[in-house]
Short mmCIF file of C-alpha atoms in Angstrom, two decimals:
data_model
loop_
_atom_site.label_atom_id
_atom_site.label_comp_id
_atom_site.label_asym_id
_atom_site.label_seq_id
_atom_site.Cartn_x
_atom_site.Cartn_y
_atom_site.Cartn_z
CA MET B 1 -95.46 137.25 39.78
CA LYS B 2 -91.74 137.83 39.37
CA LYS B 3 -91.26 134.32 38.42
CA SER B 4 -94.01 134.61 35.75
CA LEU B 5 -92.28 137.69 34.32
CA PHE B 6 -88.91 135.84 34.24
CA ILE B 7 -90.51 132.90 32.29
CA LEU B 8 -92.16 135.47 29.98
CA PHE B 9 -88.91 137.21 29.29
CA ILE B 10 -87.09 133.93 28.41
CA PHE B 11 -89.91 132.87 26.14
CA PHE B 12 -89.64 136.20 24.26
CA PHE B 13 -85.80 136.04 24.19
CA ILE B 14 -85.90 132.50 22.77
CA SER B 15 -88.55 133.39 20.23
CA LYS B 16 -86.47 136.33 19.08
CA VAL B 17 -83.34 134.23 18.61
CA ALA B 18 -85.32 131.62 16.94
CA GLY B 19 -86.71 134.25 14.53
CA GLN B 20 -83.05 135.23 13.64
CA THR B 21 -82.09 131.77 12.50
CA GLY B 22 -81.53 131.39 8.62
CA HIS B 23 -80.52 134.29 6.45
CA GLU B 24 -81.89 137.42 4.85
CA ILE B 25 -79.68 139.50 2.57
CA LYS B 26 -81.32 142.64 1.28
CA VAL B 27 -79.95 144.26 -1.72
CA ASN B 28 -81.02 147.58 -3.10
CA LEU B 29 -79.49 148.09 -6.58
CA LYS B 30 -80.91 151.46 -7.92
CA ASN B 31 -81.02 151.62 -11.79
CA CYS B 32 -80.82 147.77 -11.99
CA ASN B 33 -83.46 146.57 -14.35
CA ASP B 34 -82.93 142.92 -14.08
CA SER B 35 -85.91 140.66 -13.37
CA LEU B 36 -83.85 137.75 -12.24
CA VAL B 37 -80.61 137.86 -10.05
CA TYR B 38 -78.54 134.97 -8.71
CA LEU B 39 -76.64 134.67 -5.40
CA THR B 40 -73.57 132.65 -5.98
CA PHE B 41 -70.48 131.70 -3.85
CA TYR B 42 -66.99 130.63 -4.61
CA GLN B 43 -65.99 127.06 -3.70
CA PHE B 44 -62.26 126.17 -4.59
CA ASP B 45 -62.09 126.89 -8.42
CA LYS B 46 -65.81 127.01 -9.13
CA ASN B 47 -68.75 129.23 -8.64
CA MET B 48 -71.96 127.67 -7.04
CA ILE B 49 -75.47 128.98 -7.14
CA ALA B 50 -76.71 129.44 -3.56
CA ASP B 51 -80.10 131.28 -4.33
CA THR B 52 -82.22 132.91 -6.99
CA CYS B 53 -84.39 135.97 -6.69
CA ARG B 54 -87.04 136.06 -9.25
CA HIS B 55 -89.27 138.88 -7.68
CA ILE B 56 -87.41 142.07 -8.15
CA LYS B 57 -89.01 145.42 -7.89
CA ASN B 58 -87.02 148.69 -8.52
CA GLY B 59 -83.68 146.83 -8.00
CA LYS B 60 -84.85 145.55 -4.54
CA ILE B 61 -83.46 141.93 -4.12
CA ILE B 62 -84.01 139.73 -1.22
CA PHE B 63 -82.10 136.44 -0.68
CA LYS B 64 -83.93 134.64 2.28
CA GLY B 65 -83.83 131.08 3.64
CA LYS B 66 -84.46 129.10 6.75
CA LYS B 67 -80.77 127.90 6.94
CA PRO B 68 -77.69 130.12 7.41
CA LEU B 69 -75.50 130.66 4.57
CA GLN B 70 -72.10 128.96 4.78
CA LYS B 71 -69.22 131.23 5.48
CA GLY B 72 -67.59 132.46 2.29
CA ILE B 73 -67.40 135.17 -0.45
CA TYR B 74 -70.74 135.62 -2.27
CA SER B 75 -71.54 137.36 -5.53
CA VAL B 76 -74.70 139.09 -6.74
CA VAL B 77 -74.85 137.93 -10.40
CA GLY B 78 -77.17 139.56 -12.95
CA GLN B 79 -79.34 137.72 -15.43
CA ALA B 80 -76.70 138.08 -18.01
CA LYS B 81 -74.54 135.97 -15.77
CA SER B 82 -71.99 138.86 -15.01
CA ILE B 83 -70.92 139.48 -11.39
CA TYR B 84 -72.10 142.82 -10.13
CA PHE B 85 -70.09 142.62 -6.89
CA ASP B 86 -68.67 140.41 -4.09
CA PHE B 87 -69.40 140.43 -0.39
CA TYR B 88 -68.64 138.33 2.49
CA VAL B 89 -70.94 136.22 4.71
CA ASP B 90 -69.94 134.85 8.13
CA GLU B 91 -71.78 133.92 11.28
CA ASN B 92 -72.39 137.60 12.04
CA THR B 93 -73.60 138.78 8.74
CA GLN B 94 -76.50 136.37 8.01
CA ARG B 95 -78.87 139.36 7.96
CA MET B 96 -77.70 142.56 6.43
CA GLU B 97 -78.54 145.23 3.96
CA ILE B 98 -76.44 146.37 0.97
CA ALA B 99 -77.09 149.15 -1.45
CA ALA B 100 -75.60 150.69 -4.50
CA ASP B 101 -76.56 153.25 -7.09
CA ALA B 102 -75.25 152.74 -10.64
CA ALA B 103 -76.27 151.43 -14.16
CA THR B 104 -73.75 148.86 -14.52
CA ASN B 105 -70.68 149.29 -12.28
CA PHE B 106 -72.00 149.14 -8.65
CA THR B 107 -68.84 148.95 -6.66
CA PRO B 108 -68.00 152.67 -6.43
CA THR B 109 -71.33 153.28 -4.45
CA LEU B 110 -71.48 149.88 -2.58
CA ASN B 111 -72.25 150.34 1.20
CA SER B 112 -73.86 148.40 3.93
CA SER B 113 -75.98 150.11 6.68
CA THR B 114 -75.95 147.13 8.85
CA THR B 115 -72.39 145.81 8.65
CA PRO B 116 -69.52 148.40 9.08
CA LEU B 117 -66.86 145.54 8.41
CA GLN B 118 -68.50 144.83 5.10
CA ASN B 119 -67.80 148.44 4.02
CA ASP B 120 -64.17 147.78 4.89
CA PHE B 121 -64.22 145.11 2.31
CA PHE B 122 -66.08 147.25 -0.28
CA ASP B 123 -63.26 149.95 0.29
CA TYR B 124 -60.66 147.27 -0.45
CA MET B 125 -62.48 146.40 -3.75
CA ARG B 126 -62.69 150.13 -4.63
CA PHE B 127 -58.95 150.52 -3.98
CA VAL B 128 -57.97 147.47 -6.06
CA GLY B 129 -60.32 148.52 -8.79
CA ALA B 130 -58.72 152.04 -8.93
CA LYS B 131 -55.27 150.51 -9.19
CA ARG B 132 -56.41 148.14 -12.03
CA ASN B 133 -57.73 151.28 -13.81
CA GLU B 134 -54.35 153.10 -13.11
CA PHE B 135 -52.57 150.07 -14.59
CA ASP B 136 -54.76 149.73 -17.62
CA ALA B 137 -54.33 153.50 -18.40
CA ILE B 138 -50.48 153.04 -18.40
CA VAL B 139 -50.92 149.99 -20.73
CA SER B 140 -53.12 151.87 -23.19
CA LYS B 141 -50.28 154.34 -23.71
CA THR B 142 -48.16 151.41 -25.23
CA LYS B 143 -50.57 150.96 -28.21
CA GLY B 144 -48.77 151.45 -31.39
CA MET B 145 -45.33 150.97 -29.81
CA THR B 146 -42.86 148.17 -30.72
CA LYS B 147 -42.28 145.38 -28.30
CA ALA B 148 -39.01 146.84 -27.14
CA ASP B 149 -40.40 150.42 -26.74
CA SER B 150 -43.49 149.20 -24.74
CA THR B 151 -41.11 147.15 -22.49
CA ALA B 152 -39.02 150.04 -21.82
CA PHE B 153 -42.10 152.25 -21.16
CA MET B 154 -43.55 149.69 -18.82
CA LYS B 155 -40.37 149.28 -16.91
CA GLY B 156 -40.71 150.31 -13.30
CA LYS B 157 -44.29 151.38 -13.69
CA GLN B 158 -46.12 148.22 -12.61
CA LYS B 159 -44.00 147.59 -9.52
CA PRO B 160 -45.25 150.66 -7.43
CA ILE B 161 -48.84 149.55 -8.11
CA ASN B 162 -48.15 146.04 -6.99
CA GLU B 163 -46.36 147.40 -3.86
CA SER B 164 -49.20 149.79 -2.97
CA ILE B 165 -51.62 146.88 -3.27
CA ALA B 166 -49.44 144.54 -1.23
CA ASP B 167 -49.14 147.30 1.40
CA TYR B 168 -52.89 147.86 1.52
CA GLU B 169 -53.55 144.18 1.90
CA SER B 170 -50.92 143.80 4.64
CA LYS B 171 -52.43 146.70 6.78
CA PHE B 172 -55.99 145.30 6.12
CA VAL B 173 -54.98 141.88 7.35
CA ALA B 174 -53.30 143.44 10.40
CA ASN B 175 -56.18 145.68 11.26
CA HIS B 176 -58.71 142.87 10.85
CA LYS B 177 -56.97 140.03 12.44
CA GLY B 178 -59.18 137.43 13.99
CA THR B 179 -62.01 138.15 11.62
CA TYR B 180 -63.19 136.07 8.65
CA ILE B 181 -62.52 138.80 6.11
CA GLY B 182 -59.07 139.33 7.47
CA ASP B 183 -58.41 135.58 7.00
CA VAL B 184 -59.70 135.98 3.33
CA LEU B 185 -57.39 138.82 2.45
CA ASN B 186 -54.53 137.07 4.17
CA LEU B 187 -55.08 134.39 1.39
CA LYS B 188 -54.18 137.04 -1.21
CA ALA B 189 -51.49 139.03 0.64
CA GLU B 190 -48.00 138.18 -0.40
CA LYS B 191 -45.58 137.41 2.52
CA LEU B 192 -42.36 139.26 1.16
CA LEU B 193 -39.14 139.77 2.78
CA LYS B 194 -39.13 143.61 3.38
CA GLU B 195 -35.41 144.14 4.02
CA VAL B 196 -33.60 141.80 1.54
CA PRO B 197 -29.84 141.30 2.49
CA LYS B 198 -27.06 141.72 0.03
CA ALA B 199 -25.43 138.64 -1.64
CA SER B 200 -21.62 138.35 -2.09
CA ASN B 201 -21.90 140.19 -5.39
CA GLY B 202 -23.49 143.34 -3.63
CA ARG B 203 -26.83 142.73 -5.32
CA PRO B 204 -30.11 141.92 -3.39
CA ASP B 205 -29.91 138.27 -2.25
CA SER B 206 -32.70 136.72 -4.40
CA ILE B 207 -32.15 133.35 -2.77
CA ALA B 208 -32.83 134.67 0.72
CA ALA B 209 -35.92 136.46 -0.58
CA PHE B 210 -37.15 133.41 -2.28
CA LYS B 211 -36.63 131.21 0.86
CA TYR B 212 -38.51 133.63 2.94
CA TYR B 213 -41.39 133.71 0.64
CA LYS B 214 -41.62 129.99 0.42
CA ASN B 215 -41.26 129.43 4.14
CA HIS B 216 -43.98 131.98 4.87
CA PHE B 217 -46.26 131.32 2.14
CA TRP B 218 -48.90 129.68 4.34
CA ASP B 219 -48.46 131.89 7.40
CA ASP B 220 -51.67 132.60 9.40
CA ILE B 221 -53.89 130.74 6.88
CA ASN B 222 -56.48 129.00 8.84
CA PHE B 223 -56.83 125.61 7.34
CA LYS B 224 -59.33 124.49 10.10
CA ASP B 225 -61.97 126.92 8.64
CA ASP B 226 -63.78 125.66 5.66
CA GLY B 227 -64.58 129.28 4.90
CA ILE B 228 -61.21 129.77 3.25
CA VAL B 229 -62.06 127.48 0.52
CA ARG B 230 -65.24 129.59 -0.32
CA THR B 231 -63.14 132.40 -1.64
CA PRO B 232 -61.63 133.45 -5.00
CA PHE B 233 -58.14 133.20 -3.71
CA PHE B 234 -57.47 129.79 -2.16
CA ALA B 235 -57.38 127.64 -5.26
CA GLY B 236 -55.22 130.00 -7.21
CA ARG B 237 -52.79 130.27 -4.16
CA LEU B 238 -52.54 126.46 -3.90
CA LYS B 239 -51.81 126.12 -7.70
CA ASN B 240 -49.24 128.84 -7.53
CA TYR B 241 -47.44 127.24 -4.73
CA LEU B 242 -47.16 123.73 -6.40
CA ASP B 243 -46.64 125.02 -9.88
CA ASN B 244 -44.21 127.77 -9.29
CA ILE B 245 -42.82 127.73 -5.70
CA VAL B 246 -42.17 124.16 -5.08
CA LEU B 247 -39.29 122.34 -6.93
CA ARG B 248 -41.05 120.69 -9.93
CA HIS B 249 -40.10 117.01 -9.00
CA PRO B 250 -42.67 114.33 -8.28
CA ASP B 251 -41.02 113.26 -5.04
CA THR B 252 -40.87 116.91 -3.81
CA VAL B 253 -44.42 117.61 -4.85
CA ALA B 254 -45.63 114.39 -2.98
CA VAL B 255 -43.98 115.68 0.22
CA GLU B 256 -45.59 119.18 -0.12
CA VAL B 257 -49.05 117.59 -0.95
CA ASP B 258 -48.75 115.67 2.38
CA LYS B 259 -47.82 118.70 4.34
CA ILE B 260 -50.65 120.71 2.91
CA MET B 261 -53.15 117.91 3.64
CA SER B 262 -52.02 117.68 7.18
CA LYS B 263 -53.00 121.21 7.77
CA ALA B 264 -56.76 120.56 7.21
CA PRO B 265 -58.87 118.35 9.52
CA GLN B 266 -59.49 114.94 7.99
CA GLY B 267 -63.05 114.78 6.71
CA SER B 268 -63.47 118.62 6.56
CA LEU B 269 -64.76 120.13 3.27
CA LEU B 270 -61.32 121.80 2.71
CA TYR B 271 -59.67 118.40 3.18
CA LYS B 272 -61.95 116.69 0.74
CA LEU B 273 -61.69 119.36 -1.90
CA MET B 274 -57.91 119.52 -1.70
CA LEU B 275 -57.70 115.68 -1.93
CA ALA B 276 -60.06 115.56 -4.91
CA HIS B 277 -58.05 118.22 -6.68
CA PHE B 278 -54.72 116.60 -6.05
CA THR B 279 -56.10 113.23 -7.13
CA ASN B 280 -57.48 114.62 -10.38
CA THR B 281 -54.51 116.94 -11.13
CA TYR B 282 -51.84 114.19 -10.87
CA GLU B 283 -53.73 111.41 -12.32
CA THR B 284 -54.31 113.55 -15.52
CA SER B 285 -51.06 115.58 -15.45
CA LYS B 286 -49.44 116.05 -18.74
CA VAL B 287 -46.07 116.64 -17.05
CA MET B 288 -44.08 113.45 -17.52
CA GLY B 289 -43.43 111.56 -14.30
CA PHE B 290 -46.10 113.26 -12.20
CA ASP B 291 -48.31 110.14 -12.26
CA LYS B 292 -45.91 109.24 -9.42
CA VAL B 293 -47.59 111.85 -7.22
CA PHE B 294 -51.06 110.15 -8.11
CA VAL B 295 -49.66 106.67 -6.96
CA HIS B 296 -48.45 108.32 -3.85
CA ILE B 297 -51.85 109.92 -3.07
CA SER B 298 -53.54 106.48 -3.76
CA ASP B 299 -51.26 104.75 -1.37
CA THR B 300 -51.32 107.46 1.39
CA TYR B 301 -54.95 108.44 1.39
CA PHE B 302 -57.14 105.87 -0.42
CA LYS B 303 -55.48 102.59 0.46
CA THR B 304 -55.36 103.67 4.13
CA GLY B 305 -58.92 104.78 4.22
CA ARG B 306 -57.97 108.47 4.84
CA GLY B 307 -59.71 109.50 1.77
CA ASN B 308 -62.62 107.06 1.38
CA ASP B 309 -65.31 109.39 2.60
CA LEU B 310 -64.51 111.74 -0.31
CA TYR B 311 -66.74 109.71 -2.55
CA ASN B 312 -70.24 108.00 -1.83
CA ASP B 313 -69.38 105.22 -4.16
CA ASP B 314 -66.80 102.56 -3.10
CA ASN B 315 -66.14 101.83 -6.76
CA VAL B 316 -64.63 105.24 -7.23
CA VAL B 317 -62.10 104.49 -4.50
CA ASN B 318 -61.42 101.06 -5.90
CA ASN B 319 -60.93 102.44 -9.37
CA ILE B 320 -58.30 104.95 -8.00
CA ILE B 321 -56.49 102.22 -6.15
CA ASN B 322 -56.49 99.99 -9.36
CA ARG B 323 -55.39 102.85 -11.56
CA ALA B 324 -52.43 103.50 -9.29
CA ALA B 325 -51.56 99.76 -9.38
CA GLN B 326 -51.56 99.84 -13.06
CA LEU B 327 -49.35 102.86 -13.32
CA ARG B 328 -46.93 101.81 -10.52
CA PRO B 329 -44.59 99.64 -12.69
CA LEU B 330 -44.66 102.15 -15.47
CA LEU B 331 -43.39 105.06 -13.45
CA VAL B 332 -40.27 106.88 -14.73
CA GLY B 333 -37.23 105.03 -13.03
CA GLN B 334 -38.86 101.70 -12.89
CA LYS B 335 -37.68 98.73 -14.96
CA ALA B 336 -40.10 98.30 -17.87
CA PRO B 337 -42.27 95.29 -17.74
CA ASP B 338 -41.05 92.56 -19.91
CA ILE B 339 -43.26 91.49 -22.86
CA PRO B 340 -42.71 88.21 -25.03
CA MET B 341 -43.57 89.34 -28.50
CA ILE B 342 -43.24 87.71 -32.03
CA ALA B 343 -40.88 89.10 -34.58
CA VAL B 344 -42.54 89.86 -37.84
CA GLU B 345 -40.08 87.55 -39.60
CA ASN B 346 -41.84 84.59 -37.93
CA HIS B 347 -45.19 85.61 -39.22
CA GLU B 348 -45.62 82.62 -41.66
CA LYS B 349 -44.88 80.19 -38.96
CA PHE B 350 -47.70 81.42 -36.71
CA THR B 351 -50.08 81.76 -39.66
CA LYS B 352 -49.77 78.00 -40.17
CA MET B 353 -50.43 77.27 -36.44
CA GLY B 354 -53.89 78.94 -37.12
CA PHE B 355 -53.82 81.83 -34.51
CA GLU B 356 -55.07 84.35 -37.14
CA LYS B 357 -58.27 82.16 -37.80
CA ALA B 358 -58.95 81.62 -34.15
CA LYS B 359 -62.37 83.17 -33.23
CA SER B 360 -62.35 82.94 -29.41
CA SER B 361 -60.06 83.05 -26.44
CA GLU B 362 -60.55 79.25 -26.02
CA GLU B 363 -59.31 78.58 -29.64
CA VAL B 364 -56.29 80.65 -28.92
CA THR B 365 -55.53 78.83 -25.58
CA LYS B 366 -55.86 75.39 -27.31
CA LEU B 367 -53.46 76.46 -30.08
CA TYR B 368 -51.04 77.96 -27.59
CA TYR B 369 -50.65 74.68 -25.72
CA ALA B 370 -50.68 72.60 -28.80
CA ASN B 371 -47.65 74.59 -30.01
CA GLN B 372 -46.17 75.83 -26.68
CA VAL B 373 -42.63 74.55 -27.20
CA GLU B 374 -42.13 76.14 -30.66
CA ILE B 375 -43.88 79.27 -29.67
CA GLU B 376 -41.66 79.93 -26.58
CA LYS B 377 -38.61 79.24 -28.71
CA SER B 378 -39.83 82.00 -31.04
CA PHE B 379 -40.51 84.63 -28.36
CA LEU B 380 -38.49 87.86 -28.73
CA ARG B 381 -38.56 89.38 -25.21
CA LEU B 382 -38.11 93.09 -24.54
CA HIS B 383 -35.51 92.35 -21.81
CA ALA B 384 -33.42 90.35 -24.19
CA ILE B 385 -32.74 93.49 -26.46
CA LYS B 386 -29.18 94.75 -25.78
CA SER B 387 -28.60 98.43 -26.65
CA ASP B 388 -27.57 101.62 -24.68
CA TYR B 389 -30.64 103.31 -25.96
CA LEU B 390 -34.02 101.70 -26.58
CA ILE B 391 -37.05 103.24 -28.16
CA MET B 392 -40.18 101.36 -27.68
CA VAL B 393 -43.08 102.55 -29.71
CA PHE B 394 -46.57 101.16 -29.58
CA TRP B 395 -48.46 101.86 -32.85
CA ASP B 396 -51.13 100.65 -35.24
CA VAL B 397 -51.05 100.90 -39.18
CA ASP B 398 -54.54 102.53 -39.35
CA CYS B 399 -53.65 105.20 -36.87
CA SER B 400 -53.64 108.59 -38.67
CA HIS B 401 -51.25 110.02 -36.08
CA CYS B 402 -48.96 106.97 -36.35
CA GLN B 403 -48.86 107.55 -40.05
CA ILE B 404 -47.24 110.82 -39.35
CA GLU B 405 -44.95 109.98 -36.40
CA ILE B 406 -43.64 106.69 -37.60
CA PRO B 407 -41.92 108.11 -40.78
CA LYS B 408 -40.39 110.77 -38.48
CA LEU B 409 -39.08 108.20 -36.05
CA LEU B 410 -37.67 106.12 -38.90
CA GLU B 411 -35.83 109.21 -40.14
CA LEU B 412 -34.45 109.97 -36.73
CA TYR B 413 -33.53 106.22 -36.22
CA HIS B 414 -31.41 106.30 -39.43
CA GLU B 415 -29.73 109.62 -38.35
CA PHE B 416 -28.69 107.77 -35.10
CA GLN B 417 -27.38 104.88 -37.11
CA LYS B 418 -25.22 107.30 -39.30
CA GLU B 419 -23.90 108.70 -36.03
CA LYS B 420 -23.03 105.11 -34.89
CA LYS B 421 -25.17 105.47 -31.81
CA ASP B 422 -26.21 102.17 -30.08
CA VAL B 423 -29.89 102.85 -30.49
CA LYS B 424 -32.56 100.17 -31.25
CA VAL B 425 -36.34 100.64 -31.95
CA PHE B 426 -38.68 97.88 -30.50
CA ALA B 427 -41.80 98.67 -32.55
CA VAL B 428 -44.98 97.06 -31.13
CA TYR B 429 -48.01 96.53 -33.39
CA THR B 430 -50.96 96.71 -31.07
CA GLN B 431 -53.66 95.20 -33.37
CA HIS B 432 -54.14 91.79 -35.03
CA GLU B 433 -54.47 92.51 -38.88
CA VAL B 434 -51.06 91.05 -39.32
CA ASP B 435 -51.19 90.77 -43.11
CA LYS B 436 -51.74 94.54 -43.36
CA TYR B 437 -48.95 95.19 -40.77
CA VAL B 438 -46.51 93.08 -42.68
CA LYS B 439 -47.32 94.82 -45.93
CA TYR B 440 -46.96 98.31 -44.40
CA ILE B 441 -43.49 97.29 -42.91
CA ALA B 442 -42.27 96.22 -46.42
CA GLU B 443 -43.72 99.40 -48.22
CA LYS B 444 -42.22 101.87 -45.58
CA LYS B 445 -38.99 99.77 -45.21
CA LEU B 446 -39.23 99.87 -41.40
CA ASP B 447 -35.75 98.27 -40.71
CA TRP B 448 -35.90 98.15 -36.96
CA ILE B 449 -37.29 95.48 -34.57
CA ASN B 450 -40.94 94.82 -35.72
CA VAL B 451 -43.01 92.71 -33.25
CA TYR B 452 -46.59 91.92 -32.53
CA ASP B 453 -48.62 89.58 -30.16
CA ALA B 454 -49.46 86.62 -32.46
CA VAL B 455 -50.51 84.46 -29.54
CA HIS B 456 -52.51 87.18 -27.65
CA ILE B 457 -50.82 86.59 -24.33
CA ASN B 458 -49.85 90.33 -23.65
CA ASN B 459 -52.51 92.58 -22.51
CA LEU B 460 -50.77 95.72 -23.71
CA LYS B 461 -53.53 98.07 -22.76
CA ASP B 462 -53.05 97.24 -18.99
CA LYS B 463 -49.28 96.28 -19.04
CA TYR B 464 -48.32 99.43 -20.76
CA ASP B 465 -51.28 101.57 -20.32
CA ILE B 466 -51.93 101.74 -24.24
CA PHE B 467 -55.33 103.48 -24.56
CA SER B 468 -54.35 105.33 -27.85
CA THR B 469 -51.46 105.29 -30.23
CA PRO B 470 -48.67 106.14 -30.82
CA VAL B 471 -47.07 105.80 -27.42
CA ILE B 472 -43.30 106.22 -27.16
CA TYR B 473 -41.09 105.02 -24.08
CA ILE B 474 -37.41 105.50 -23.77
CA LEU B 475 -35.44 102.88 -22.02
CA ASP B 476 -31.75 102.85 -20.93
CA LYS B 477 -29.48 99.88 -21.29
CA ASP B 478 -30.95 98.32 -18.17
CA LYS B 479 -34.40 98.71 -19.45
CA LYS B 480 -35.20 101.39 -16.88
CA ILE B 481 -37.99 103.85 -18.05
CA ILE B 482 -36.32 107.21 -18.73
CA ALA B 483 -39.08 108.86 -20.50
CA LYS B 484 -42.60 108.01 -21.76
CA ARG B 485 -45.59 109.30 -23.71
CA ILE B 486 -43.25 111.80 -25.64
CA GLY B 487 -43.18 113.06 -29.12
CA VAL B 488 -40.42 112.03 -31.71
CA GLU B 489 -39.07 115.62 -31.53
CA GLN B 490 -38.18 115.21 -27.82
CA ILE B 491 -36.14 112.03 -28.23
CA LYS B 492 -32.78 113.89 -29.05
CA ASP B 493 -32.88 115.92 -25.95
CA ILE B 494 -33.66 113.05 -23.91
CA PHE B 495 -30.68 111.19 -25.29
CA LYS B 496 -28.45 114.05 -24.43
CA VAL B 497 -29.36 113.76 -20.83
CA MET B 498 -28.82 110.12 -20.97
CA ASP B 499 -25.36 110.71 -22.60
CA LEU B 500 -24.44 112.88 -19.57
CA GLU B 501 -25.59 110.23 -17.22
CA TYR B 502 -23.62 107.50 -18.89
CA GLN B 503 -20.51 109.82 -18.92
CA THR B 504 -20.87 110.44 -15.29
CA LYS B 505 -21.20 106.78 -14.26
CA SER B 506 -18.12 105.91 -16.44
CA LYS B 507 -15.85 108.31 -14.56
#
């Protein structure tokens, strides 16, 4: 009999636990007239839809499913796509009730009858909201003021607000250590040096304060928990660190990327999202030289297989590796790839050879070998150009942007000539309508080195990554790439830097 009762007890216990799997979030929003409400969650820098409630009566909303919700910060979003409020979900909050009473702003009355810790998070949101209102009230008083007067008025008024928020967050993290919501707020909390020492000039030592801030930036952040990426704070913190805290140099950034990646378990969601973010950020970076970070990422993670499970398609990984291989010889600091080109003065000679009438690659190949000796004598190679400063520009006669930039470059080139600066321009025509090109040169009096690829042996698109025009490269006297993909207006400043380098080397 006792054995039967024990078995019966175990059966009911297992049934009860089984019945509690999945999730059920009950939300009671009084005065909410929406007929449709979304449940969304943060994931890195995006908002994802987790569920939709289409049956709402008197503001009573239920999000229910057979699977547990992933740990993260979730939002209740109205049918107008505006966020009503955030709340957190972890392994202990898969079933809870939340209520609020308001027409639009629900935060002031938010409460959970089932999860006391959720109320602590709501208190935090109310505190930050009150401080935001306090700041907005101060800002509103500057309306009508001049910029100087508003700056003077605001001086010292924002700092106490920021300090009070930082103090609140610090205490929140300390009081909720070991909890998911404590980890979440730790992402937002700034680790500042509280007692800043004096520098030799008697002022607060800003260098010591910055070093402390940088060294403690990632303190107590749990990179082993994918839940930290499902918050509104992680992506912003990561961007702030690499954009504003770390030295903005590709070699330094590459080292920091590796340090950050090493904190997350390989194959975890956080690892994959960070790797995808870094890959995209540095492949498409508009900051000159940062394609070097992309090449480093390709070599370190994709060529070694440490990033291959990021994509389901092997072609994507191969494309990343191939793209890095294409960019590698074009990185700032590398010697520019040599290209054998034809000077426009030899145009008639190559016209007689018949290259412009060739209709296939086979015809071009035959013409090349038939005239190989004369052709190779006529090549003007990039590496053969002798000058302290070399501007290499890839352009097209019919390119509207080129028609604006080329005259500006010509004017600058003539200015350098007057200054007797040893500057040459190696202007590469990227298309094959040579008659039009020759006519344009004559009309615009382009008195620099004008070249084109009459025999079609240079794949400029791959060799110099030319997918649009104009593209400007700056080379030094050793043909090392100093700058690339710049505007004409930047050339003078780059030459000033090169001047300093040459002067330093000559000492």
